[in-house]
PDB file of C-alpha atoms in Angstrom:
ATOM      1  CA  UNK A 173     120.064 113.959  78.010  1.00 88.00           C
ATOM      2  CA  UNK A 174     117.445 111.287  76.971  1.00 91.00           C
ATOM      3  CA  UNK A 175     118.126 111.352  73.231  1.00 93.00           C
ATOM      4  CA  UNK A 176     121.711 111.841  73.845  1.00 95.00           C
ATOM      5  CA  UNK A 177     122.076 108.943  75.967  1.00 95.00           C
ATOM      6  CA  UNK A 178     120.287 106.508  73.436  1.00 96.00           C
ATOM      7  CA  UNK A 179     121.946 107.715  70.504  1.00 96.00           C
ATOM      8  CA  UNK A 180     125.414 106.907  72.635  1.00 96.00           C
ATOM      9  CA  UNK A 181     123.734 103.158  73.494  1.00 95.00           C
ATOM     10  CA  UNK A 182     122.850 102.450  69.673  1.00 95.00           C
ATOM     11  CA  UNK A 183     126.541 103.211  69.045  1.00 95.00           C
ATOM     12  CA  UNK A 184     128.161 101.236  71.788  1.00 95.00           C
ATOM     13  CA  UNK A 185     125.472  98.236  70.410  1.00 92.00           C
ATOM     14  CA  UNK A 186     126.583  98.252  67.304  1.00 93.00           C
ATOM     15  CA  UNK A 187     130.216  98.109  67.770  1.00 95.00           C
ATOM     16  CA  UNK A 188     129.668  95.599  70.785  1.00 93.00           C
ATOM     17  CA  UNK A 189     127.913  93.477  67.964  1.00 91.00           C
ATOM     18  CA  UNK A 190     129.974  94.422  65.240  1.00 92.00           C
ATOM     19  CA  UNK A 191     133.235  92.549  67.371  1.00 91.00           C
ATOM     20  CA  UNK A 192     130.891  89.871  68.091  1.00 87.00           C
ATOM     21  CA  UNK A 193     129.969  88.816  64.538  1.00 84.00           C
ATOM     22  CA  UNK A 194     134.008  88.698  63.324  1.00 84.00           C
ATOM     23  CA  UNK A 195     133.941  85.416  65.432  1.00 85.00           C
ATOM     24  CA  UNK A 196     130.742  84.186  63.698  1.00 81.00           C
ATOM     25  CA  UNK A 197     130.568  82.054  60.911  1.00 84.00           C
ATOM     26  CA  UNK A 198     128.373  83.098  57.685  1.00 82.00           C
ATOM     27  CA  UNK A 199     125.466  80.498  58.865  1.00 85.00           C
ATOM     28  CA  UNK A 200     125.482  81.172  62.159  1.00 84.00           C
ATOM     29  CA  UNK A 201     124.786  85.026  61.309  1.00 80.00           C
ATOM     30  CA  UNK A 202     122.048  84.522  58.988  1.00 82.00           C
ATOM     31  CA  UNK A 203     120.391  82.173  61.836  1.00 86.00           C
ATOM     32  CA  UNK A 204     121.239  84.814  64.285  1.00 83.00           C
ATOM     33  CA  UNK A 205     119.223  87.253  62.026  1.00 80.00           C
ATOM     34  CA  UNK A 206     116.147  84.743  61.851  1.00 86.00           C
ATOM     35  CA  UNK A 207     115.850  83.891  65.331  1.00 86.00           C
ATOM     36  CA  UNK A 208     116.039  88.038  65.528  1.00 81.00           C
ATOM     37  CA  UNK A 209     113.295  88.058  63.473  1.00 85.00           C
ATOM     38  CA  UNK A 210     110.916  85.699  65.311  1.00 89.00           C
ATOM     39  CA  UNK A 211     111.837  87.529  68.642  1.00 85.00           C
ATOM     40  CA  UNK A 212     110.582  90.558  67.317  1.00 83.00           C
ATOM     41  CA  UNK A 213     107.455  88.998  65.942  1.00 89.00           C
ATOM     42  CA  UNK A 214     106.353  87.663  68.968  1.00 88.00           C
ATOM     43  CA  UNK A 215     107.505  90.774  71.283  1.00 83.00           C
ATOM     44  CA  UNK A 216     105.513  92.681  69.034  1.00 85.00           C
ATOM     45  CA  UNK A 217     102.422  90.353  69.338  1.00 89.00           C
ATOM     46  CA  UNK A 218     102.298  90.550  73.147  1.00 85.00           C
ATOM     47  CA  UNK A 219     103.031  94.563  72.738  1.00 81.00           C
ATOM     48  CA  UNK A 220      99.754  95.207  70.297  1.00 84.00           C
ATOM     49  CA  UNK A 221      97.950  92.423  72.268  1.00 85.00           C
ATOM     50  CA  UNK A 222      98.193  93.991  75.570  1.00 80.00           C
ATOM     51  CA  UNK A 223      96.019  96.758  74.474  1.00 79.00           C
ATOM     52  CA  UNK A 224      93.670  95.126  72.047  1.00 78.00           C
ATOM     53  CA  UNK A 225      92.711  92.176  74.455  1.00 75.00           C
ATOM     54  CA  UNK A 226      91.250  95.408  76.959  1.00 71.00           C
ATOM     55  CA  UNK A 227      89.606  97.783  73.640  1.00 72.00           C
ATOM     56  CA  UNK A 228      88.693  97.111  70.451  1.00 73.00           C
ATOM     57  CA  UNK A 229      90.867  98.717  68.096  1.00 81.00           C
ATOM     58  CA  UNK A 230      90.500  96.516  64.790  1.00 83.00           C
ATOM     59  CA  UNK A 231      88.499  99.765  62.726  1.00 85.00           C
ATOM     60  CA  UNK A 232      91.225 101.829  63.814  1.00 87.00           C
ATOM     61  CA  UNK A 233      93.831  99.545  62.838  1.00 88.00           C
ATOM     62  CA  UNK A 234      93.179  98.813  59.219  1.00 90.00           C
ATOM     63  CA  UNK A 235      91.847 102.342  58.167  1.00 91.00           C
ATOM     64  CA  UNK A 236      94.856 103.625  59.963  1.00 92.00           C
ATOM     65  CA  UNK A 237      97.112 101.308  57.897  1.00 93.00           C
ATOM     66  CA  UNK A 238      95.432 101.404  54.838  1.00 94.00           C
ATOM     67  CA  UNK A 239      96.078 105.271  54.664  1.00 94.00           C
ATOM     68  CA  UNK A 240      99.606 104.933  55.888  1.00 93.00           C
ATOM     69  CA  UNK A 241      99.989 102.412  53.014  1.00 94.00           C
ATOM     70  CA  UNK A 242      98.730 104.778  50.550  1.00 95.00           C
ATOM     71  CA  UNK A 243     100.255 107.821  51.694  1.00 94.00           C
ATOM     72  CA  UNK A 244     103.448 106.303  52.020  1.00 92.00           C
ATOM     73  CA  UNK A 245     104.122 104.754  48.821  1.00 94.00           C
ATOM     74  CA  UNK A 246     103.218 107.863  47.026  1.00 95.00           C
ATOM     75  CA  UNK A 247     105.658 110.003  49.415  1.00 92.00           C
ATOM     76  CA  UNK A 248     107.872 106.740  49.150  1.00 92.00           C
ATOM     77  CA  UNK A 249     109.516 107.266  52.207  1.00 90.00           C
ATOM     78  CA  UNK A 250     111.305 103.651  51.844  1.00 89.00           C
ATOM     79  CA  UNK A 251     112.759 105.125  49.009  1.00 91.00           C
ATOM     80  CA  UNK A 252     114.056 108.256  50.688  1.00 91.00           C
ATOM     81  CA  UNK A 253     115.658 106.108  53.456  1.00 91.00           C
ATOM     82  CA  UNK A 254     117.126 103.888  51.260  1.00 90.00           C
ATOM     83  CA  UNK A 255     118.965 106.764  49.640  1.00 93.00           C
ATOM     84  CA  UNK A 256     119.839 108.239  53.024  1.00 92.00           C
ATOM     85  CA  UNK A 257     121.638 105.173  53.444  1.00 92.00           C
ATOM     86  CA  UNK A 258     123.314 104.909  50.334  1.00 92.00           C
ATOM     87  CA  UNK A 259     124.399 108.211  50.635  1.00 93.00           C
ATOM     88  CA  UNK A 260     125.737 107.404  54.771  1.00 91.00           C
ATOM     89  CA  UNK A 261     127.018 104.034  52.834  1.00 92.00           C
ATOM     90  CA  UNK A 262     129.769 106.039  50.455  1.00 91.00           C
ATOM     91  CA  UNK A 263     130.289 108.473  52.942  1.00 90.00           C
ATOM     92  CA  UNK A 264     131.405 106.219  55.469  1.00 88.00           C
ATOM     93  CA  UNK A 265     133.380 103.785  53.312  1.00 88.00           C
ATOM     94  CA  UNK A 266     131.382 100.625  52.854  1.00 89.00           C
ATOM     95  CA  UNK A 267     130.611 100.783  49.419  1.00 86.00           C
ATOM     96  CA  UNK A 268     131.900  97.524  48.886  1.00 86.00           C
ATOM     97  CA  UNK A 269     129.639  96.503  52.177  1.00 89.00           C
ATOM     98  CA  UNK A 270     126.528  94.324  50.476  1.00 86.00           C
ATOM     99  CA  UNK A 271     124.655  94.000  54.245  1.00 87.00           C
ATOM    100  CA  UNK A 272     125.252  98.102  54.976  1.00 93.00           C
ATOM    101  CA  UNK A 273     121.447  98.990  53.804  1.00 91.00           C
ATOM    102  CA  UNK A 274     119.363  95.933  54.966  1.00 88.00           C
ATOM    103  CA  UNK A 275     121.214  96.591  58.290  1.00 91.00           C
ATOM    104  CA  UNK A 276     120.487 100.087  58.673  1.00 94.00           C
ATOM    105  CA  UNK A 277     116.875 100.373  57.592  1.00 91.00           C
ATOM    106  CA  UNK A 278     116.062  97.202  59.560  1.00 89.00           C
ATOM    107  CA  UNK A 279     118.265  98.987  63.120  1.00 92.00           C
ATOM    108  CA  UNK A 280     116.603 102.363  62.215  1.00 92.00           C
ATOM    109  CA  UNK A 281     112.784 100.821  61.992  1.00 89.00           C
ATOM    110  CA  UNK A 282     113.354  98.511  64.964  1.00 87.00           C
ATOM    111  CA  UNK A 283     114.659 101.427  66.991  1.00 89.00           C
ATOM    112  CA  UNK A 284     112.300 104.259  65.851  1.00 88.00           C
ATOM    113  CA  UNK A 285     108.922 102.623  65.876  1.00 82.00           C
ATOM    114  CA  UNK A 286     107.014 102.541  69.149  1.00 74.00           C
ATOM    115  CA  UNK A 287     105.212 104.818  71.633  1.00 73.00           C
ATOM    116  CA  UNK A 288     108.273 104.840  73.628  1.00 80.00           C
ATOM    117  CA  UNK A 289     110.417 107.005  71.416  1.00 87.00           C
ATOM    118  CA  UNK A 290     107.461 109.153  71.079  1.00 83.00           C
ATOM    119  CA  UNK A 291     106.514 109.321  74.733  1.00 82.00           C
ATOM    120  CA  UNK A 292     110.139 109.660  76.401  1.00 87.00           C
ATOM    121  CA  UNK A 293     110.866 112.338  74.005  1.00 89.00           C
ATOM    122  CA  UNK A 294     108.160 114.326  75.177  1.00 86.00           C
ATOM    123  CA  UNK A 295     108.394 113.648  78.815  1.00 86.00           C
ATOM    124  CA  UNK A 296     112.175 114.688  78.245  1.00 90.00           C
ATOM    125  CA  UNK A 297     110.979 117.940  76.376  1.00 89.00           C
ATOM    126  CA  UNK A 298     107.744 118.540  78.944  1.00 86.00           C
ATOM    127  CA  UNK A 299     108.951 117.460  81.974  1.00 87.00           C
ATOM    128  CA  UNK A 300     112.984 117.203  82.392  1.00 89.00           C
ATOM    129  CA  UNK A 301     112.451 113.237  82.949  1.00 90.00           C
ATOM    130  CA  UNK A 302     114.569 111.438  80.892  1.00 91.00           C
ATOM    131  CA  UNK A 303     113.650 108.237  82.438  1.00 90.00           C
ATOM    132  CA  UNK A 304     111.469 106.498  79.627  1.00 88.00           C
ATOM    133  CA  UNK A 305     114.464 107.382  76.892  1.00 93.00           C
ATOM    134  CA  UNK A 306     116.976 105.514  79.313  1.00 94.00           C
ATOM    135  CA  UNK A 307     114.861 102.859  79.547  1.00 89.00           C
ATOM    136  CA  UNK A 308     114.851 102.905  75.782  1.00 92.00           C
ATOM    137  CA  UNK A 309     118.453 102.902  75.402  1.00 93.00           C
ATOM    138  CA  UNK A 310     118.956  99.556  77.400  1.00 90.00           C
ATOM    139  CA  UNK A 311     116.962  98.100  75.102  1.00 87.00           C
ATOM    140  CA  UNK A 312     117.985  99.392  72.202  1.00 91.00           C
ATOM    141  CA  UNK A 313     121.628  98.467  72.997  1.00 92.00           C
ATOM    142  CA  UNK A 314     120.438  94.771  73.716  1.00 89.00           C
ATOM    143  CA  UNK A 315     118.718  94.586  70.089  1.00 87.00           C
ATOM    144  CA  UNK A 316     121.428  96.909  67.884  1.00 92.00           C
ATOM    145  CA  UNK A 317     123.814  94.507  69.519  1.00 92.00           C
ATOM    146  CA  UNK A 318     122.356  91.361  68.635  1.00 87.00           C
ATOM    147  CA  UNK A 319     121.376  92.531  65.133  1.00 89.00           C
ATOM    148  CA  UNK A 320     124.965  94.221  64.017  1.00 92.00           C
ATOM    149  CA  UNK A 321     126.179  90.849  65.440  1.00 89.00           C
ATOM    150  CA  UNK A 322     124.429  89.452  62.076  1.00 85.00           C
ATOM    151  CA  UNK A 323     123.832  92.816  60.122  1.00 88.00           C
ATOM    152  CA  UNK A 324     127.181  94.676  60.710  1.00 89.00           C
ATOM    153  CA  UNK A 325     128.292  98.365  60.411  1.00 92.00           C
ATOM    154  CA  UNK A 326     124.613  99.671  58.868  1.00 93.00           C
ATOM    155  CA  UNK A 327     123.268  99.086  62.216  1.00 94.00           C
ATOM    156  CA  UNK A 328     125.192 101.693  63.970  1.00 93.00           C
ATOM    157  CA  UNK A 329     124.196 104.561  62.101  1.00 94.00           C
ATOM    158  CA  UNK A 330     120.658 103.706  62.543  1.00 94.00           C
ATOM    159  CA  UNK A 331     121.569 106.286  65.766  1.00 95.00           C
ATOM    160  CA  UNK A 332     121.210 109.335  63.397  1.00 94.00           C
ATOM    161  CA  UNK A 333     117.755 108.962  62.603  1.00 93.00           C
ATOM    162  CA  UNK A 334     116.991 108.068  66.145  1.00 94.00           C
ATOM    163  CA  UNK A 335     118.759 111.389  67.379  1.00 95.00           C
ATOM    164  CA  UNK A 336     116.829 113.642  64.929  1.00 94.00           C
ATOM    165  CA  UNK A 337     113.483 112.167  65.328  1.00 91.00           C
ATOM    166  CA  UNK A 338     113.734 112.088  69.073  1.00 93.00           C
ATOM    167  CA  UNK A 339     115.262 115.246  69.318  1.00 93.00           C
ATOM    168  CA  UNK A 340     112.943 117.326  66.891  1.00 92.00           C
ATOM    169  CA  UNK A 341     109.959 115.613  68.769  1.00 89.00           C
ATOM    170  CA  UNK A 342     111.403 116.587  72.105  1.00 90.00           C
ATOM    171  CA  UNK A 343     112.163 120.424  71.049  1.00 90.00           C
ATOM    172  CA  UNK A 344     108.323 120.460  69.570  1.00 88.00           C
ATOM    173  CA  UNK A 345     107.528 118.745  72.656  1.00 84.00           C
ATOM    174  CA  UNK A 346     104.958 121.972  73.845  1.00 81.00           C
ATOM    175  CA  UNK A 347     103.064 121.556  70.590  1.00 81.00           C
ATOM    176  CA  UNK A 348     102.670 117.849  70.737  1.00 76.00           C
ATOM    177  CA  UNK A 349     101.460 117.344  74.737  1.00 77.00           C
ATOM    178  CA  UNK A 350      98.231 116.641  73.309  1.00 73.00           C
ATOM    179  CA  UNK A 351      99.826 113.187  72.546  1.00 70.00           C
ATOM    180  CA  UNK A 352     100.169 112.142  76.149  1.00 73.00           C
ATOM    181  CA  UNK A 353      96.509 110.879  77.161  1.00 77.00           C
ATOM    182  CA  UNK A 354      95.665 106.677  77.625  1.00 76.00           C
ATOM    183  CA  UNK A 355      93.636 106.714  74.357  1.00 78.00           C
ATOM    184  CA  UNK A 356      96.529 108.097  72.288  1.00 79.00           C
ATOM    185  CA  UNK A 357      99.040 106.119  73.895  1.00 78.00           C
ATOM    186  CA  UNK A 358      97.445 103.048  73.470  1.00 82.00           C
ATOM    187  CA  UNK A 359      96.146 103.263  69.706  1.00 85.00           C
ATOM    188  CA  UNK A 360      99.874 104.582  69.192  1.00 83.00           C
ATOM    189  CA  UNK A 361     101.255 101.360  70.651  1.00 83.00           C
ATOM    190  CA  UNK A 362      98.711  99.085  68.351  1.00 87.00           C
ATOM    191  CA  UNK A 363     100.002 100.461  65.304  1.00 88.00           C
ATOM    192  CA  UNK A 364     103.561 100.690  66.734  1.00 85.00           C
ATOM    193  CA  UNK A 365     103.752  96.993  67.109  1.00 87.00           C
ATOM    194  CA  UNK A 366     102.147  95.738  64.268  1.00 89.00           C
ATOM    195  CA  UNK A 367     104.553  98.085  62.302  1.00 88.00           C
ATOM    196  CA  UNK A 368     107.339  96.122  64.226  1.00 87.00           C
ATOM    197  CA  UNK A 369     105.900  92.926  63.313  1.00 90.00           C
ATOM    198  CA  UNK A 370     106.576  93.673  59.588  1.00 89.00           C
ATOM    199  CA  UNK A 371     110.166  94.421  60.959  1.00 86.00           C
ATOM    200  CA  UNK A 372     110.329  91.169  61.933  1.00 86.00           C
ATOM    201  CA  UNK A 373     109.238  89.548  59.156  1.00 90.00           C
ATOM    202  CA  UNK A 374     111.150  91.204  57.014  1.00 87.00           C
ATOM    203  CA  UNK A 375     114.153  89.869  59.189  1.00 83.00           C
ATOM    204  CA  UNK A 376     112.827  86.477  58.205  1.00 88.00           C
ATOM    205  CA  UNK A 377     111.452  86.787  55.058  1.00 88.00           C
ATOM    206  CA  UNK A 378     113.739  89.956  53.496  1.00 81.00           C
ATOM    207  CA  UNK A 379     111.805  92.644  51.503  1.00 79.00           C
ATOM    208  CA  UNK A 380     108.576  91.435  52.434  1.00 84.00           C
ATOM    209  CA  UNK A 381     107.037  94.670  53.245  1.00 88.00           C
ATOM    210  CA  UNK A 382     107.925  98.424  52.747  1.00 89.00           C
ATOM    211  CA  UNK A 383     107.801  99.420  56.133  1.00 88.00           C
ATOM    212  CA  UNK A 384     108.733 102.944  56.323  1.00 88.00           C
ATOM    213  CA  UNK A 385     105.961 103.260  53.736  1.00 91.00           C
ATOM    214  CA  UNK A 386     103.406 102.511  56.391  1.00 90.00           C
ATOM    215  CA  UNK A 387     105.005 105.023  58.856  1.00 88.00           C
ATOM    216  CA  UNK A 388     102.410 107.383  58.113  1.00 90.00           C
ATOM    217  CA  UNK A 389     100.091 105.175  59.904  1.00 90.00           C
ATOM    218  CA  UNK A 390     101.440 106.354  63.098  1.00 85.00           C
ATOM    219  CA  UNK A 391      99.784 109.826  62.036  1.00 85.00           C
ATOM    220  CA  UNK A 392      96.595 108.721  60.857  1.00 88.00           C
ATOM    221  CA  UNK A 393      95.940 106.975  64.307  1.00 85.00           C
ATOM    222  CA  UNK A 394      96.403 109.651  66.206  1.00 78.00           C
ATOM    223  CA  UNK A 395      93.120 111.118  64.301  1.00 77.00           C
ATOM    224  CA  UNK A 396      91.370 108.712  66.107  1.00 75.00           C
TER     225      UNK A 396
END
């Protein structure tokens, strides 16, 4: 029920936000979406700091996202999400929609980067305890609200990609228990948030950094 009940929060999020931006003006959303931005900058700061201020984990970080880096942009995963979304953007009926794709990737990275998609998916799958994955969804309501508020319709959908990663994870869940020890966990989380912080930035500063192309990072760490 853990995956279920977050993709059903992302949803209710975005249309919450969706009704809430109608009554915004222009500037006011694209001020909404910076001050998004710097939230998520500094929430990811005290999330990687928390673990880095008790263990060195500097090594780890750069090799683990100068691989990503590499390994991404030749797999060019950006570029396969950005197609996913163009594809979900005809589909759907926003063709005509210019902030459909910025609003989707950004929902979809925000949402699906961090140890806690990753960890409540497993517990789910392992354990029956859907507790970390409803913790989850409250949050990720709060931030797909505030960011279709300024982003729109894209945001919603980012709940498909949540679904499928949390739910493949969660049916693999007996394979990947070896993921569920402190040092894991923790490296997991360093990378996690400093892949957020380029989230963030990007909400700032748009097309800053490809992203999902340092999502292989996540895999590289675990190596460690």
């Amino acid at each position: 029920m853990g995956t279920i009940v977050n993709v059903g929060a992302i949803v209710l999020g975005g249309l919450g936000g969706m009704v809430l931006g109608k009554y915004l003006k222009d500037s006011t959303q694209q001020l909404l979406m910076k001050i998004n931005g710097v939230c998520v900058i500094f929430l990811s700061i005290q999330g990687a700091m928390e673990y880095m201020l008790k263990d060195s984990y500097t090594i780890m970080l750069i090799i683990s996202l100068a691989i990503g880096a590499v390994v991404g942009e030749w797999i060019d995963i950006e570029g396969a999400l950005e197609r996913f979304g163009s594809w979900l953007k005809q589909k759907t009926g926003n063709a005509k929609n210019k902030l459909f794709m910025e609003g989707f990737i950004t929902s979809t990275l925000t949402v699906c980067i961090g140890a806690m998609a990753i960890v409540g998916a497993l517990q789910d799958g392992l354990f029956h305890d859907p507790s970390t994955l409803y913790a989850k969804s409250l949050l990720d309501l709060i931030i797909v609200f505030v960011l279709s508020a300024s982003l729109g319709i894209g945001c919603l959908f980012s709940a498909i990609p949540v679904g499928i990663l949390q739910g493949t994870i969660m049916l693999f869940s007996s394979l990947l228990a070896f993921l569920l020890t402190d040092g894991a966990l923790d490296q997991l989380s360093v990378v996690g948030n400093v892949l957020i912080f380029c989230v963030g930035l990007n909400l700032i500063f748009p097309k800053t950094i490809k992203v999902a192309n340092l999502l292989p990072a996540l895999l590289v760490v675990l190596l460690f």
